[in-house]
Amino acid sequence: SNQRRNVLTSLTIATSAALATALTSKVPLMVDSENSVESSASTSSTTWLSSSVDEAIALIESSCDRRFFHGVVASDYRLMYRGMALEEARAPSIRSEPCDLLLPSTYDSLDAANFFASLDKRMENQPVQPSNGHLATTNPEAAKVWGGEAVSIWPLGENVHFAWLEEGEEFWSTQQQSSLDVKSLKVIVDGIDCGRMSLEDALESNNKEIMFRADRFLAVPMGLEKELVQGLRDAFII
């Protein structure tokens, strides 16, 4: 409706200005002073949006990586997810998190840490690599294993990049016990190679891990996904 579009336009202007300030000053964005809660530890920060999807839609319109959003639209709104603790998934939030793929504690495995360290070395000339990336998955059930609840992920700002396996689904699994496996992996970065799997193709996969680089990202609980997607469809954001 026109009323909804006017609301989204107003929210987009306000949210864009606030996000720009936050990104340049490195101060976590506070969208709603009454409903937002801010927490930070070292390089982590979380900014809560209201429980309505309107702020999330406005933020996606103004600040979501265009390549990612175009891939979402082209795949008929197939999304990627991360796991999050239930208490952390109570509302949409803007998050900045440290990259932890090189830590043995992430997979509770030194072999996994060595694997990602070897992959990082192999991808050292790429814009996204384990040392600056996060993992998401197109399978929300798989995401829940990592946190109890799945949230859809929307990378924000500039310098956003993606990588995924041309063959296979997970970067690391219990079947991979040696960093030597890195040599046989075919990793696609940003899907720019003509004739190879695109980001849209990766999103359409049922259980594909996608490594992404983003200073900040929007996380939206699955309970709001239907309303969010419908709002994006209605807004004709392309």
PDB file of C-alpha atoms in Angstrom:
ATOM      1  CA  SER A   1       0.000   0.000   0.000  1.00  0.00           C
ATOM      2  CA  ASN A   2       1.034   3.637  -0.348  1.00  0.00           C
ATOM      3  CA  GLN A   3       0.985   4.028   3.420  1.00  0.00           C
ATOM      4  CA  ARG A   4       3.384   1.104   3.852  1.00  0.00           C
ATOM      5  CA  ARG A   5       5.663   2.456   1.126  1.00  0.00           C
ATOM      6  CA  ASN A   6       5.736   5.872   2.834  1.00  0.00           C
ATOM      7  CA  VAL A   7       6.662   4.210   6.126  1.00  0.00           C
ATOM      8  CA  LEU A   8       9.415   2.219   4.425  1.00  0.00           C
ATOM      9  CA  THR A   9      10.726   5.341   2.678  1.00  0.00           C
ATOM     10  CA  SER A  10      10.903   7.241   5.980  1.00  0.00           C
ATOM     11  CA  LEU A  11      12.556   4.300   7.717  1.00  0.00           C
ATOM     12  CA  THR A  12      15.027   3.883   4.853  1.00  0.00           C
ATOM     13  CA  ILE A  13      16.142   7.528   5.068  1.00  0.00           C
ATOM     14  CA  ALA A  14      16.489   7.423   8.849  1.00  0.00           C
ATOM     15  CA  THR A  15      18.159   4.029   8.939  1.00  0.00           C
ATOM     16  CA  SER A  16      20.555   4.868   6.084  1.00  0.00           C
ATOM     17  CA  ALA A  17      21.760   8.013   7.837  1.00  0.00           C
ATOM     18  CA  ALA A  18      22.204   6.214  11.140  1.00  0.00           C
ATOM     19  CA  LEU A  19      23.979   3.267   9.546  1.00  0.00           C
ATOM     20  CA  ALA A  20      26.345   5.542   7.659  1.00  0.00           C
ATOM     21  CA  THR A  21      27.262   7.270  10.919  1.00  0.00           C
ATOM     22  CA  ALA A  22      27.760   3.946  12.666  1.00  0.00           C
ATOM     23  CA  LEU A  23      29.941   2.509   9.911  1.00  0.00           C
ATOM     24  CA  THR A  24      32.210   5.537   9.730  1.00  0.00           C
ATOM     25  CA  SER A  25      32.503   6.090  13.470  1.00  0.00           C
ATOM     26  CA  LYS A  26      32.633   2.388  14.409  1.00  0.00           C
ATOM     27  CA  VAL A  27      29.925   3.097  16.979  1.00  0.00           C
ATOM     28  CA  PRO A  28      27.145   0.453  17.080  1.00  0.00           C
ATOM     29  CA  LEU A  29      23.941   1.687  15.474  1.00  0.00           C
ATOM     30  CA  MET A  30      21.019   2.461  17.770  1.00  0.00           C
ATOM     31  CA  VAL A  31      17.839   2.513  15.689  1.00  0.00           C
ATOM     32  CA  ASP A  32      15.233   2.645  18.437  1.00  0.00           C
ATOM     33  CA  SER A  33      16.428   4.063  21.746  1.00  0.00           C
ATOM     34  CA  GLU A  34      13.448   2.640  23.625  1.00  0.00           C
ATOM     35  CA  ASN A  35      13.520  -0.872  22.219  1.00  0.00           C
ATOM     36  CA  SER A  36      17.185  -1.336  21.377  1.00  0.00           C
ATOM     37  CA  VAL A  37      19.832  -2.884  23.572  1.00  0.00           C
ATOM     38  CA  GLU A  38      23.509  -2.476  22.833  1.00  0.00           C
ATOM     39  CA  SER A  39      26.234  -4.878  23.882  1.00  0.00           C
ATOM     40  CA  SER A  40      29.845  -5.127  22.821  1.00  0.00           C
ATOM     41  CA  ALA A  41      32.887  -7.203  23.682  1.00  0.00           C
ATOM     42  CA  SER A  42      36.206  -6.695  21.895  1.00  0.00           C
ATOM     43  CA  THR A  43      35.236  -6.680  18.198  1.00  0.00           C
ATOM     44  CA  SER A  44      31.639  -7.794  18.766  1.00  0.00           C
ATOM     45  CA  SER A  45      28.592  -5.566  18.767  1.00  0.00           C
ATOM     46  CA  THR A  46      24.855  -6.142  18.640  1.00  0.00           C
ATOM     47  CA  THR A  47      22.133  -3.600  17.921  1.00  0.00           C
ATOM     48  CA  TRP A  48      18.537  -4.679  18.351  1.00  0.00           C
ATOM     49  CA  LEU A  49      15.828  -3.492  15.978  1.00  0.00           C
ATOM     50  CA  SER A  50      12.155  -3.442  16.847  1.00  0.00           C
ATOM     51  CA  SER A  51      10.214  -6.699  16.541  1.00  0.00           C
ATOM     52  CA  SER A  52       8.452  -5.293  13.474  1.00  0.00           C
ATOM     53  CA  VAL A  53       9.955  -6.266  10.123  1.00  0.00           C
ATOM     54  CA  ASP A  54       9.579  -2.730   8.734  1.00  0.00           C
ATOM     55  CA  GLU A  55      12.961  -1.594  10.079  1.00  0.00           C
ATOM     56  CA  ALA A  56      14.605  -4.750   8.755  1.00  0.00           C
ATOM     57  CA  ILE A  57      13.060  -4.223   5.314  1.00  0.00           C
ATOM     58  CA  ALA A  58      14.193  -0.600   5.241  1.00  0.00           C
ATOM     59  CA  LEU A  59      17.721  -1.632   6.238  1.00  0.00           C
ATOM     60  CA  ILE A  60      17.848  -4.311   3.535  1.00  0.00           C
ATOM     61  CA  GLU A  61      16.658  -1.766   0.972  1.00  0.00           C
ATOM     62  CA  SER A  62      19.240   0.835   1.977  1.00  0.00           C
ATOM     63  CA  SER A  63      22.284  -1.153   3.013  1.00  0.00           C
ATOM     64  CA  CYS A  64      22.193  -4.855   2.073  1.00  0.00           C
ATOM     65  CA  ASP A  65      24.865  -5.929  -0.391  1.00  0.00           C
ATOM     66  CA  ARG A  66      23.232  -5.603  -3.812  1.00  0.00           C
ATOM     67  CA  ARG A  67      24.847  -8.715  -5.270  1.00  0.00           C
ATOM     68  CA  PHE A  68      23.513 -10.779  -2.386  1.00  0.00           C
ATOM     69  CA  PHE A  69      20.033  -9.324  -2.571  1.00  0.00           C
ATOM     70  CA  HIS A  70      19.856  -9.836  -6.326  1.00  0.00           C
ATOM     71  CA  GLY A  71      20.859 -13.462  -5.741  1.00  0.00           C
ATOM     72  CA  VAL A  72      18.092 -13.833  -3.159  1.00  0.00           C
ATOM     73  CA  VAL A  73      15.505 -12.417  -5.570  1.00  0.00           C
ATOM     74  CA  ALA A  74      16.765 -14.505  -8.505  1.00  0.00           C
ATOM     75  CA  SER A  75      16.545 -17.673  -6.376  1.00  0.00           C
ATOM     76  CA  ASP A  76      12.953 -16.814  -5.400  1.00  0.00           C
ATOM     77  CA  TYR A  77      13.982 -15.703  -1.928  1.00  0.00           C
ATOM     78  CA  ARG A  78      16.177 -18.587  -0.897  1.00  0.00           C
ATOM     79  CA  LEU A  79      18.176 -17.408   2.098  1.00  0.00           C
ATOM     80  CA  MET A  80      21.286 -18.297   4.083  1.00  0.00           C
ATOM     81  CA  TYR A  81      21.307 -18.852   7.840  1.00  0.00           C
ATOM     82  CA  ARG A  82      23.428 -18.927  10.960  1.00  0.00           C
ATOM     83  CA  GLY A  83      22.664 -20.507  14.294  1.00  0.00           C
ATOM     84  CA  MET A  84      21.989 -18.297  17.282  1.00  0.00           C
ATOM     85  CA  ALA A  85      21.094 -18.841  20.918  1.00  0.00           C
ATOM     86  CA  LEU A  86      17.351 -18.565  21.516  1.00  0.00           C
ATOM     87  CA  GLU A  87      17.679 -15.511  23.750  1.00  0.00           C
ATOM     88  CA  GLU A  88      19.762 -13.791  21.048  1.00  0.00           C
ATOM     89  CA  ALA A  89      17.185 -14.509  18.328  1.00  0.00           C
ATOM     90  CA  ARG A  90      14.275 -12.693  19.925  1.00  0.00           C
ATOM     91  CA  ALA A  91      14.218  -9.852  17.371  1.00  0.00           C
ATOM     92  CA  PRO A  92      16.069  -8.655  14.266  1.00  0.00           C
ATOM     93  CA  SER A  93      19.533  -7.360  15.060  1.00  0.00           C
ATOM     94  CA  ILE A  94      22.563  -5.788  13.408  1.00  0.00           C
ATOM     95  CA  ARG A  95      25.647  -7.744  14.393  1.00  0.00           C
ATOM     96  CA  SER A  96      29.402  -7.487  14.117  1.00  0.00           C
ATOM     97  CA  GLU A  97      31.206 -10.654  15.176  1.00  0.00           C
ATOM     98  CA  PRO A  98      34.836 -11.769  15.288  1.00  0.00           C
ATOM     99  CA  CYS A  99      35.908 -14.340  12.716  1.00  0.00           C
ATOM    100  CA  ASP A 100      36.558 -17.626  14.510  1.00  0.00           C
ATOM    101  CA  LEU A 101      37.198 -20.261  11.841  1.00  0.00           C
ATOM    102  CA  LEU A 102      40.902 -20.455  12.719  1.00  0.00           C
ATOM    103  CA  LEU A 103      40.185 -21.237  16.383  1.00  0.00           C
ATOM    104  CA  PRO A 104      40.219 -24.894  17.526  1.00  0.00           C
ATOM    105  CA  SER A 105      37.309 -24.114  19.866  1.00  0.00           C
ATOM    106  CA  THR A 106      34.938 -23.327  16.989  1.00  0.00           C
ATOM    107  CA  TYR A 107      34.656 -26.946  15.860  1.00  0.00           C
ATOM    108  CA  ASP A 108      36.223 -28.312  19.036  1.00  0.00           C
ATOM    109  CA  SER A 109      38.879 -29.730  16.727  1.00  0.00           C
ATOM    110  CA  LEU A 110      42.527 -28.940  16.115  1.00  0.00           C
ATOM    111  CA  ASP A 111      42.228 -30.732  12.765  1.00  0.00           C
ATOM    112  CA  ALA A 112      39.460 -28.331  11.740  1.00  0.00           C
ATOM    113  CA  ALA A 113      41.541 -25.321  12.781  1.00  0.00           C
ATOM    114  CA  ASN A 114      44.495 -26.634  10.762  1.00  0.00           C
ATOM    115  CA  PHE A 115      42.211 -27.254   7.789  1.00  0.00           C
ATOM    116  CA  PHE A 116      40.945 -23.677   7.788  1.00  0.00           C
ATOM    117  CA  ALA A 117      44.468 -22.344   8.332  1.00  0.00           C
ATOM    118  CA  SER A 118      45.590 -24.232   5.215  1.00  0.00           C
ATOM    119  CA  LEU A 119      42.547 -22.997   3.305  1.00  0.00           C
ATOM    120  CA  ASP A 120      43.328 -19.461   4.460  1.00  0.00           C
ATOM    121  CA  LYS A 121      46.829 -19.773   3.031  1.00  0.00           C
ATOM    122  CA  ARG A 122      45.480 -21.062  -0.263  1.00  0.00           C
ATOM    123  CA  MET A 123      42.949 -18.191  -0.451  1.00  0.00           C
ATOM    124  CA  GLU A 124      45.368 -15.475   0.710  1.00  0.00           C
ATOM    125  CA  ASN A 125      44.933 -13.508  -2.519  1.00  0.00           C
ATOM    126  CA  GLN A 126      41.128 -13.694  -2.403  1.00  0.00           C
ATOM    127  CA  PRO A 127      38.931 -10.981  -0.851  1.00  0.00           C
ATOM    128  CA  VAL A 128      37.240 -13.526   1.412  1.00  0.00           C
ATOM    129  CA  GLN A 129      39.051 -16.262   3.332  1.00  0.00           C
ATOM    130  CA  PRO A 130      38.643 -18.048   6.689  1.00  0.00           C
ATOM    131  CA  SER A 131      40.578 -15.377   8.607  1.00  0.00           C
ATOM    132  CA  ASN A 132      38.085 -12.661   7.609  1.00  0.00           C
ATOM    133  CA  GLY A 133      34.978 -14.715   6.892  1.00  0.00           C
ATOM    134  CA  HIS A 134      31.978 -16.294   8.563  1.00  0.00           C
ATOM    135  CA  LEU A 135      30.071 -19.409   7.562  1.00  0.00           C
ATOM    136  CA  ALA A 136      26.364 -19.542   6.803  1.00  0.00           C
ATOM    137  CA  THR A 137      24.270 -22.365   5.390  1.00  0.00           C
ATOM    138  CA  THR A 138      21.243 -22.609   3.129  1.00  0.00           C
ATOM    139  CA  ASN A 139      19.818 -25.267   5.465  1.00  0.00           C
ATOM    140  CA  PRO A 140      18.110 -23.699   8.507  1.00  0.00           C
ATOM    141  CA  GLU A 141      18.020 -27.032  10.329  1.00  0.00           C
ATOM    142  CA  ALA A 142      21.786 -27.322  10.009  1.00  0.00           C
ATOM    143  CA  ALA A 143      22.123 -23.758  11.314  1.00  0.00           C
ATOM    144  CA  LYS A 144      20.121 -24.627  14.431  1.00  0.00           C
ATOM    145  CA  VAL A 145      22.777 -27.150  15.417  1.00  0.00           C
ATOM    146  CA  TRP A 146      25.103 -24.206  16.040  1.00  0.00           C
ATOM    147  CA  GLY A 147      22.784 -22.190  18.240  1.00  0.00           C
ATOM    148  CA  GLY A 148      19.316 -23.547  18.823  1.00  0.00           C
ATOM    149  CA  GLU A 149      17.588 -21.102  16.477  1.00  0.00           C
ATOM    150  CA  ALA A 150      18.215 -20.190  12.851  1.00  0.00           C
ATOM    151  CA  VAL A 151      18.373 -16.579  11.686  1.00  0.00           C
ATOM    152  CA  SER A 152      18.583 -15.409   8.100  1.00  0.00           C
ATOM    153  CA  ILE A 153      21.705 -13.391   7.312  1.00  0.00           C
ATOM    154  CA  TRP A 154      21.805 -10.191   5.245  1.00  0.00           C
ATOM    155  CA  PRO A 155      25.334  -8.759   4.739  1.00  0.00           C
ATOM    156  CA  LEU A 156      25.475  -4.972   5.090  1.00  0.00           C
ATOM    157  CA  GLY A 157      27.747  -2.234   3.822  1.00  0.00           C
ATOM    158  CA  GLU A 158      30.651  -2.429   1.417  1.00  0.00           C
ATOM    159  CA  ASN A 159      33.524  -4.879   0.967  1.00  0.00           C
ATOM    160  CA  VAL A 160      31.172  -7.867   1.061  1.00  0.00           C
ATOM    161  CA  HIS A 161      32.326 -11.091  -0.592  1.00  0.00           C
ATOM    162  CA  PHE A 162      31.262 -14.734  -0.807  1.00  0.00           C
ATOM    163  CA  ALA A 163      32.836 -18.135  -1.377  1.00  0.00           C
ATOM    164  CA  TRP A 164      31.462 -21.658  -1.646  1.00  0.00           C
ATOM    165  CA  LEU A 165      32.482 -25.091  -2.844  1.00  0.00           C
ATOM    166  CA  GLU A 166      31.815 -26.003  -6.446  1.00  0.00           C
ATOM    167  CA  GLU A 167      31.497 -29.622  -5.366  1.00  0.00           C
ATOM    168  CA  GLY A 168      30.328 -30.638  -1.931  1.00  0.00           C
ATOM    169  CA  GLU A 169      28.373 -28.825   0.736  1.00  0.00           C
ATOM    170  CA  GLU A 170      30.413 -28.214   3.899  1.00  0.00           C
ATOM    171  CA  PHE A 171      33.896 -26.758   4.063  1.00  0.00           C
ATOM    172  CA  TRP A 172      34.759 -28.973   7.013  1.00  0.00           C
ATOM    173  CA  SER A 173      33.168 -32.211   8.110  1.00  0.00           C
ATOM    174  CA  THR A 174      34.192 -35.098  10.339  1.00  0.00           C
ATOM    175  CA  GLN A 175      35.116 -37.015   7.189  1.00  0.00           C
ATOM    176  CA  GLN A 176      37.864 -34.489   6.499  1.00  0.00           C
ATOM    177  CA  GLN A 177      40.714 -35.299   8.848  1.00  0.00           C
ATOM    178  CA  SER A 178      43.651 -33.654   7.138  1.00  0.00           C
ATOM    179  CA  SER A 179      44.558 -30.196   5.903  1.00  0.00           C
ATOM    180  CA  LEU A 180      45.744 -31.947   2.728  1.00  0.00           C
ATOM    181  CA  ASP A 181      42.090 -32.016   1.674  1.00  0.00           C
ATOM    182  CA  VAL A 182      42.418 -28.306   0.898  1.00  0.00           C
ATOM    183  CA  LYS A 183      44.351 -29.119  -2.264  1.00  0.00           C
ATOM    184  CA  SER A 184      41.414 -30.919  -3.841  1.00  0.00           C
ATOM    185  CA  LEU A 185      38.747 -28.321  -3.028  1.00  0.00           C
ATOM    186  CA  LYS A 186      37.310 -26.230  -5.845  1.00  0.00           C
ATOM    187  CA  VAL A 187      36.355 -22.943  -4.214  1.00  0.00           C
ATOM    188  CA  ILE A 188      34.275 -20.381  -6.091  1.00  0.00           C
ATOM    189  CA  VAL A 189      34.708 -16.761  -4.991  1.00  0.00           C
ATOM    190  CA  ASP A 190      31.910 -14.293  -5.717  1.00  0.00           C
ATOM    191  CA  GLY A 191      30.619 -16.430  -8.608  1.00  0.00           C
ATOM    192  CA  ILE A 192      32.209 -14.253 -11.257  1.00  0.00           C
ATOM    193  CA  ASP A 193      33.563 -17.096 -13.409  1.00  0.00           C
ATOM    194  CA  CYS A 194      31.294 -17.541 -16.400  1.00  0.00           C
ATOM    195  CA  GLY A 195      29.801 -21.011 -16.580  1.00  0.00           C
ATOM    196  CA  ARG A 196      30.450 -21.890 -12.942  1.00  0.00           C
ATOM    197  CA  MET A 197      28.022 -21.944 -10.039  1.00  0.00           C
ATOM    198  CA  SER A 198      26.642 -18.484  -9.239  1.00  0.00           C
ATOM    199  CA  LEU A 199      25.584 -17.106  -5.865  1.00  0.00           C
ATOM    200  CA  GLU A 200      22.005 -17.704  -6.953  1.00  0.00           C
ATOM    201  CA  ASP A 201      22.845 -21.365  -7.629  1.00  0.00           C
ATOM    202  CA  ALA A 202      24.517 -21.677  -4.224  1.00  0.00           C
ATOM    203  CA  LEU A 203      21.458 -20.219  -2.481  1.00  0.00           C
ATOM    204  CA  GLU A 204      19.211 -22.663  -4.307  1.00  0.00           C
ATOM    205  CA  SER A 205      21.190 -25.609  -2.938  1.00  0.00           C
ATOM    206  CA  ASN A 206      19.494 -27.411  -0.076  1.00  0.00           C
ATOM    207  CA  ASN A 207      22.494 -27.706   2.220  1.00  0.00           C
ATOM    208  CA  LYS A 208      25.308 -25.468   0.961  1.00  0.00           C
ATOM    209  CA  GLU A 209      27.704 -23.615   3.220  1.00  0.00           C
ATOM    210  CA  ILE A 210      28.535 -20.102   2.064  1.00  0.00           C
ATOM    211  CA  MET A 211      31.513 -18.256   3.472  1.00  0.00           C
ATOM    212  CA  PHE A 212      30.907 -14.522   3.567  1.00  0.00           C
ATOM    213  CA  ARG A 213      32.883 -11.457   4.479  1.00  0.00           C
ATOM    214  CA  ALA A 214      30.995  -8.511   5.951  1.00  0.00           C
ATOM    215  CA  ASP A 215      31.830  -6.039   8.687  1.00  0.00           C
ATOM    216  CA  ARG A 216      28.203  -6.134   9.780  1.00  0.00           C
ATOM    217  CA  PHE A 217      25.157  -8.174   8.968  1.00  0.00           C
ATOM    218  CA  LEU A 218      21.459  -8.170   9.716  1.00  0.00           C
ATOM    219  CA  ALA A 219      20.119 -11.288  11.448  1.00  0.00           C
ATOM    220  CA  VAL A 220      16.368 -11.971  11.260  1.00  0.00           C
ATOM    221  CA  PRO A 221      14.720 -14.780  13.282  1.00  0.00           C
ATOM    222  CA  MET A 222      12.980 -17.466  11.244  1.00  0.00           C
ATOM    223  CA  GLY A 223       9.716 -16.649  12.993  1.00  0.00           C
ATOM    224  CA  LEU A 224       9.665 -13.372  11.049  1.00  0.00           C
ATOM    225  CA  GLU A 225      10.891 -14.779   7.744  1.00  0.00           C
ATOM    226  CA  LYS A 226       7.504 -15.181   6.057  1.00  0.00           C
ATOM    227  CA  GLU A 227       6.499 -11.626   6.916  1.00  0.00           C
ATOM    228  CA  LEU A 228       9.918 -10.308   5.919  1.00  0.00           C
ATOM    229  CA  VAL A 229       9.930 -12.002   2.525  1.00  0.00           C
ATOM    230  CA  GLN A 230       6.372 -10.906   1.795  1.00  0.00           C
ATOM    231  CA  GLY A 231       7.271  -7.351   2.729  1.00  0.00           C
ATOM    232  CA  LEU A 232      10.239  -7.420   0.385  1.00  0.00           C
ATOM    233  CA  ARG A 233       8.081  -8.805  -2.419  1.00  0.00           C
ATOM    234  CA  ASP A 234       5.458  -6.110  -1.836  1.00  0.00           C
ATOM    235  CA  ALA A 235       8.046  -3.352  -1.808  1.00  0.00           C
ATOM    236  CA  PHE A 236       9.417  -4.446  -5.210  1.00  0.00           C
ATOM    237  CA  ILE A 237      12.954  -3.934  -4.033  1.00  0.00           C
ATOM    238  CA  ILE A 238      15.152  -5.060  -6.925  1.00  0.00           C
TER     239      ILE A 238
END
